[in-house]
Short mmCIF file of C-alpha atoms and ligand atoms in Angstrom, two decimals:
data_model
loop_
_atom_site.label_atom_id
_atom_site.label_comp_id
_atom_site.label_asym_id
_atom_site.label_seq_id
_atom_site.Cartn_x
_atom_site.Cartn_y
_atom_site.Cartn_z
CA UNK M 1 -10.86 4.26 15.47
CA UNK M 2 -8.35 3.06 13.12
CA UNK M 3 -4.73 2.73 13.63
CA UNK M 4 -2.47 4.84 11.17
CA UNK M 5 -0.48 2.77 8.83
CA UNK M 6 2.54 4.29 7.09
CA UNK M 7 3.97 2.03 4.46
CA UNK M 8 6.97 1.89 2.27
CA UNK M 9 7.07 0.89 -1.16
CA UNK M 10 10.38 0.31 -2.21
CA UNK M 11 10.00 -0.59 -5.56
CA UNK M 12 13.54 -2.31 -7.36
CA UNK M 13 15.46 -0.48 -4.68
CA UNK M 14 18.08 -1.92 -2.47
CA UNK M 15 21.09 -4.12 -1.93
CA UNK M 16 20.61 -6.68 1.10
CA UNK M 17 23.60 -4.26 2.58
CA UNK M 18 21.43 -0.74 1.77
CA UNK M 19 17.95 -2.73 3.22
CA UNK M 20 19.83 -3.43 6.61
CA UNK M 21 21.68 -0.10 6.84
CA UNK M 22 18.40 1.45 6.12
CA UNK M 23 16.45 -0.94 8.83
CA UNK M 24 19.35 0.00 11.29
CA UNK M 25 19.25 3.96 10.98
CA UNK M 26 15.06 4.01 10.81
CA UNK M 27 14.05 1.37 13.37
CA UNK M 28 15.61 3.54 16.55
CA UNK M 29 14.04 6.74 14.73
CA UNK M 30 10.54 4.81 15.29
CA UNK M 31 11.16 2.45 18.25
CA UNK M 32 8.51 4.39 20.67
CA UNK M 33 5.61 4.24 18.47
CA UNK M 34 2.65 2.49 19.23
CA UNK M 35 0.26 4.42 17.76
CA UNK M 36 1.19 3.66 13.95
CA UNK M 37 1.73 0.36 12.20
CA UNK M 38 4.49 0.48 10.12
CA UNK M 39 5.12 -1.86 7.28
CA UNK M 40 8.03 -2.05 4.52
CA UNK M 41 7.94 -4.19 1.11
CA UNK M 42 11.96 -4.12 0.15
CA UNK M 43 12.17 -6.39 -3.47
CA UNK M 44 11.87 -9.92 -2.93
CA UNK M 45 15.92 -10.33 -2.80
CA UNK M 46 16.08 -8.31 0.59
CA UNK M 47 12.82 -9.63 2.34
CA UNK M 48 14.63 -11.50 4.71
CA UNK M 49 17.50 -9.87 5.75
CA UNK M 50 14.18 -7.03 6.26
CA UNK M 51 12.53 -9.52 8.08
CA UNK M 52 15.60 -10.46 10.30
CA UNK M 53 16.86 -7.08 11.00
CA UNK M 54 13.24 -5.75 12.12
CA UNK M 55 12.21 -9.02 14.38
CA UNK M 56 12.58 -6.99 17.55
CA UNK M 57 10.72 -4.17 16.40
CA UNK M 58 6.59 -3.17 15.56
CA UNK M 59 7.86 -2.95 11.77
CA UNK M 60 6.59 -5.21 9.61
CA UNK M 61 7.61 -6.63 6.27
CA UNK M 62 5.24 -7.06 3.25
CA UNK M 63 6.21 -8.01 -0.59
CA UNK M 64 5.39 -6.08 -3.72
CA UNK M 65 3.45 -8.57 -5.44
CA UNK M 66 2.99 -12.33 -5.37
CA UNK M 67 1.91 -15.52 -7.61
CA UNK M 68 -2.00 -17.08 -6.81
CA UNK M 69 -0.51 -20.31 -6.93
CA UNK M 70 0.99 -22.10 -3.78
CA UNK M 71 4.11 -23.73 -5.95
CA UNK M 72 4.50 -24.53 -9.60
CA UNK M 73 5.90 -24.06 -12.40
CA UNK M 74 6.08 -20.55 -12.53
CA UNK M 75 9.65 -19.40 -13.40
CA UNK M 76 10.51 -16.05 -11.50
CA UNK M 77 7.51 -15.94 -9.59
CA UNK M 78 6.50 -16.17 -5.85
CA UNK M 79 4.07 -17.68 -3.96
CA UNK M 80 2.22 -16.80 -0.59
CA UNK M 81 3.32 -18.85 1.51
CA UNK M 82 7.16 -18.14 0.28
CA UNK M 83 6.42 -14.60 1.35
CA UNK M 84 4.62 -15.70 4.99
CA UNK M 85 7.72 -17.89 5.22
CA UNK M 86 10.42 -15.31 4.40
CA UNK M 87 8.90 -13.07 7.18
CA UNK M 88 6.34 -11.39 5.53
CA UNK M 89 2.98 -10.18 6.98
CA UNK M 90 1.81 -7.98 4.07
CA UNK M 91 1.62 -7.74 0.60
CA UNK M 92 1.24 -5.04 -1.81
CA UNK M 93 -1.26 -6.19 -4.84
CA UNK M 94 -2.34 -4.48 -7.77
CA UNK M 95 0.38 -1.30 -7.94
CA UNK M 96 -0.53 0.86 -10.91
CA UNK M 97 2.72 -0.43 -11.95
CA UNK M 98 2.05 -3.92 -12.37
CA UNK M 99 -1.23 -2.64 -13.81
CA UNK M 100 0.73 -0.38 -16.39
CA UNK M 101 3.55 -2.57 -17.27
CA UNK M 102 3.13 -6.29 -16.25
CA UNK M 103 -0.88 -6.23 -17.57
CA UNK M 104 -2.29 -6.75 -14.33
CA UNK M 105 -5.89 -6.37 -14.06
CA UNK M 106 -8.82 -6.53 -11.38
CA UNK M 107 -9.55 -10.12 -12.00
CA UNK M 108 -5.78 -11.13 -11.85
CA UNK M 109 -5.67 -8.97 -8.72
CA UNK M 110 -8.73 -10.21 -7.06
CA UNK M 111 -7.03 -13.77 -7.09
CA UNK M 112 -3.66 -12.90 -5.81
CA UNK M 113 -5.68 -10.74 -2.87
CA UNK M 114 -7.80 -14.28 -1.99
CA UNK M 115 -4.62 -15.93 -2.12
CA UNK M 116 -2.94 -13.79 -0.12
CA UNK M 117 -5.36 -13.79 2.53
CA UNK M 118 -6.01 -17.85 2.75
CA UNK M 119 -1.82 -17.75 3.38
CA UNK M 120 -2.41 -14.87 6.49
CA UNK M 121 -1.15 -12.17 4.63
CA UNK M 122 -2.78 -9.12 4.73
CA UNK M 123 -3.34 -7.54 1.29
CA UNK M 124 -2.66 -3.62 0.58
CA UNK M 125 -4.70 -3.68 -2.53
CA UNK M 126 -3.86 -0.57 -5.20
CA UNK M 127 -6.62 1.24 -7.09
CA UNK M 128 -6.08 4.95 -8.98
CA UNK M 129 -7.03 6.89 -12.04
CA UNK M 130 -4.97 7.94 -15.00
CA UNK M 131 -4.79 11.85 -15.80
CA UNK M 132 -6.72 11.34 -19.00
CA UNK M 133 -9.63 9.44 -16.97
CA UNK M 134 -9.36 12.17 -14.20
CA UNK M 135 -9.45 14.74 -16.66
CA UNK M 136 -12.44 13.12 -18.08
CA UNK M 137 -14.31 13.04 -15.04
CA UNK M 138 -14.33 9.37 -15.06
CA UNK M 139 -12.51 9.02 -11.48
CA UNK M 140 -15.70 7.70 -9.58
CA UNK M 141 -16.54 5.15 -12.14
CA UNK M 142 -12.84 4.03 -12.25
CA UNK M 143 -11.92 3.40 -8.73
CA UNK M 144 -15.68 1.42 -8.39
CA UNK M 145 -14.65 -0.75 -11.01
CA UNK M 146 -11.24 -1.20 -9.74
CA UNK M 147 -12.81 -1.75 -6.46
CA UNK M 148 -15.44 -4.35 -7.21
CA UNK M 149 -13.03 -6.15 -9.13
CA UNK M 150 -9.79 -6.44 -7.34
CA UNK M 151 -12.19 -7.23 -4.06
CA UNK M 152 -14.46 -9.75 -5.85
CA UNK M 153 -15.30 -12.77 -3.17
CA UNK M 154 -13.68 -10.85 -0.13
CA UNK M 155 -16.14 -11.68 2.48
CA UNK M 156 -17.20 -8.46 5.04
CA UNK M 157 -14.73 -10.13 7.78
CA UNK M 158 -11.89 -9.94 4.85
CA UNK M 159 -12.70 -6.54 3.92
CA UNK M 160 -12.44 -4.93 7.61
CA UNK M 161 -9.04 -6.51 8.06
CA UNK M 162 -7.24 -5.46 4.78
CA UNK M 163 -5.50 -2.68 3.76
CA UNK M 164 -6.90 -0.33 0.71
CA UNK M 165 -3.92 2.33 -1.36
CA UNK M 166 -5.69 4.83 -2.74
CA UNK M 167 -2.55 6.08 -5.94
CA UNK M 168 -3.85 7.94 -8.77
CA UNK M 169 -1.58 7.17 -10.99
CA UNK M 170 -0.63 11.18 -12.20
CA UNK M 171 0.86 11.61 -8.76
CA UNK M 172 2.98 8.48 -8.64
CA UNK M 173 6.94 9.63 -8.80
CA UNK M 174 6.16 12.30 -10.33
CA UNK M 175 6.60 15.65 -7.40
CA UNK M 176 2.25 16.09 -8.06
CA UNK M 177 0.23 14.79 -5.01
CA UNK M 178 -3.39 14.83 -5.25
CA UNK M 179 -4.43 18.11 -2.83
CA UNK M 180 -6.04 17.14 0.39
CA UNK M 181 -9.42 17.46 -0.60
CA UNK M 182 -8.74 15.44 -3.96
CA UNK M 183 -7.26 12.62 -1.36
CA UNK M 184 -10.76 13.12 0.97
CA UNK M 185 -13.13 12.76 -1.84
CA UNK M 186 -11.52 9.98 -3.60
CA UNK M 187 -10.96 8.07 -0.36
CA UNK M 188 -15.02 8.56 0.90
CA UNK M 189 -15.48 7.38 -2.55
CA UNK M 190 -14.01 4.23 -2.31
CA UNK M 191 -15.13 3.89 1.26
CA UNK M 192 -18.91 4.22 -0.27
CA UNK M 193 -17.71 1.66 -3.19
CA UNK M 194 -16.59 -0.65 0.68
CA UNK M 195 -19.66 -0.75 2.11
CA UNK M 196 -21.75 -1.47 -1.14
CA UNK M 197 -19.09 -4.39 -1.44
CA UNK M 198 -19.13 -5.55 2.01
CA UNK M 199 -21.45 -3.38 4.24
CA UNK M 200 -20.95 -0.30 6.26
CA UNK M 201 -19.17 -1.64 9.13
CA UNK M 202 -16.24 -3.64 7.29
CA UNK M 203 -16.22 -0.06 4.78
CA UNK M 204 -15.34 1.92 8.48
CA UNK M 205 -12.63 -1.02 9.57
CA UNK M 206 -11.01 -0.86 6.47
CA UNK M 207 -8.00 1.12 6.49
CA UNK M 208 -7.56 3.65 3.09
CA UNK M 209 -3.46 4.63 2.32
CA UNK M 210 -2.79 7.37 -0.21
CA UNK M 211 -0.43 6.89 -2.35
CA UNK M 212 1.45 8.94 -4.93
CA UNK M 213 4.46 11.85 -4.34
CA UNK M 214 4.08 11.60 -0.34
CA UNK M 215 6.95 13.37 1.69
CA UNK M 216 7.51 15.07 4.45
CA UNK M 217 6.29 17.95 4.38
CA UNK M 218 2.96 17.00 2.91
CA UNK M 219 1.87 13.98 4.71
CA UNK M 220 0.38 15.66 7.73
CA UNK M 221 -2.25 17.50 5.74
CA UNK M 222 -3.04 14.55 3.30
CA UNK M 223 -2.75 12.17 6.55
CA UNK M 224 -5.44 14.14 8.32
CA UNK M 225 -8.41 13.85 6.00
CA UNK M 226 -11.20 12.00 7.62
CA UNK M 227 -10.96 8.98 5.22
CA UNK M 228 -7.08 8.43 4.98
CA UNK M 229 -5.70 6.41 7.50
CA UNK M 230 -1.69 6.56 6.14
CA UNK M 231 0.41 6.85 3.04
CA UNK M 232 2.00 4.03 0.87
CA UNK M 233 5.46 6.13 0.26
CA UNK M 234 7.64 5.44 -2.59
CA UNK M 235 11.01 7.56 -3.35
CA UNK M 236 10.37 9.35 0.40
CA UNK M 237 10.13 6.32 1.80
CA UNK M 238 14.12 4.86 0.55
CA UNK M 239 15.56 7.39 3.24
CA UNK M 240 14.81 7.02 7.13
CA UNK M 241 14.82 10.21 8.07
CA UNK M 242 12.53 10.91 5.37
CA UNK M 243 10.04 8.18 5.94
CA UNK M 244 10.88 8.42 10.04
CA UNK M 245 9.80 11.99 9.19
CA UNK M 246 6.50 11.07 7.44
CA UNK M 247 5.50 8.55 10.43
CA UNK M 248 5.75 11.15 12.70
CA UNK M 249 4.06 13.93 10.72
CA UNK M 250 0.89 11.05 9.90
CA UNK M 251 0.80 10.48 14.21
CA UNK M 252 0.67 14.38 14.65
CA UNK M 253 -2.41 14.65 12.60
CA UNK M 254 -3.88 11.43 13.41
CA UNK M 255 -3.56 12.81 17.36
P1 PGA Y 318 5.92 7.79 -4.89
O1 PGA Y 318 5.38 6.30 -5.13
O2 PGA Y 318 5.75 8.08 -3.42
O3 PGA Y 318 7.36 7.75 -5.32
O4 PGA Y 318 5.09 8.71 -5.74
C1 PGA Y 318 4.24 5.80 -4.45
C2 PGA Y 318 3.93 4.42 -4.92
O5 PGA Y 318 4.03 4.15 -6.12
O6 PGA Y 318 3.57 3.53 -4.11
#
């Protein structure tokens, strides 16, 4: 059985004032669950104060994106162990938007998700289709690529532990979520792509997030598919009632 995981992606969103306000009004709206894992990746500027403000709480704190490297010359990037030492647990890897507009691809993902895991953080590693390569019925062959090459060298131990976001990238900010069945098939898919990668058990352990246009009122229908274990929430996710909202309605149809 796996544990529902509701995440929030905030994207560049957030003073360190608006990330504490927003950890003070949501944590109380979410203090009695223990049936969900809850996880939120504030920009790099407000990880800490996250961190601090949600230490006696079951939310935990991931960063958008990291840097391979342990330290370096690397002007305005981060490292692993930075994150793990600002308070961070998780990190988000591979969003279609570093993909889109930073260049990102599976190989340069596949070595920030092994260096995210030899620093303890658990990788949430983003895969999704374009429209044009939906529309062109390329979706299958996309996400296996994406899959095989962001995961490259995860051993089956790796797998089972980390955390897989299912976007397609049509639905991202833009009010069009993929229907429930669309989520379903897309998320066996890459659970088939899982166990060719790592075997069937680690496949079942791993937990699959959609991503793309969650909210409220769709997240208990997308959130009880057989294959999607949570949502990785963007613009619903920068409110707390909203995202308070979407926790709840992902425990209804988990339960
Ligand atoms: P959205 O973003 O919920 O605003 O569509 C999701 C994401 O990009 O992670």
């Amino acid at each position: 059985m796996r544990t529902p995981l509701l995440a929030a992606n905030w994207k560049m969103h957030k003073t360190v004032p608006e990330a504490v306000a927003f950890v003070t009004a949501f944590a109380p709206r979410v203090a009695a669950v223990t049936d969900a894992d809850i996880v939120l990746a504030p920009p790099f500027t407000t990880l800490g104060a996250v961190a601090d403000a949600c230490r006696d709480t079951r939310i935990a704190v991931a960063g958008q994106n990291l840097h391979w490297a342990p330290e370096g010359a690397f002007t305005g990037e981060i490292s692993p162990g930075m994150l793990a030492g600002a308070g961070a647990s998780h990190v988000i890897l591979g969003h279609s938007e570093r993909r889109q507009l930073f260049g990102e691809d599976d190989a340069l993902v596949a070595r920030k998700t092994r260096a995210a895991i030899d620093a303890g953080l658990t990788p949430i590693v983003c895969v999704g289709e374009t429209l044009d390569q939906r529309e062109a019925g390329k979706t299958p062959a996309v996400l296996a690529r994406q899959i095989d090459g962001s995961l490259a060298g995860v051993t089956p131990a790796e797998l089972a532990a980390l955390v897989v976001a299912y976007e397609p990238v049509w639905a991202i900010g833009t009010g069009r979520t993929a229907t429930p069945d669309q989520a379903q098939d897309a998320h066996a898919h890459i659970r088939r792509c899982l166990a060719g990668l790592g075997g069937a058990d680690a496949a079942d352990a791993c937990r699959l997030l959609y991503g793309g246009s969650v909210k409220p009122a769709n997240a208990e229908a997308i959130a009880g598919q057989a294959d999607v274990d949570g949502a990785l929430v963007g613009g619903a996710s920068l409110d707390p009632a909203s995202f308070a909202e979407i926790v709840a309605a992902a425990r209804r149809a988990a339960g």
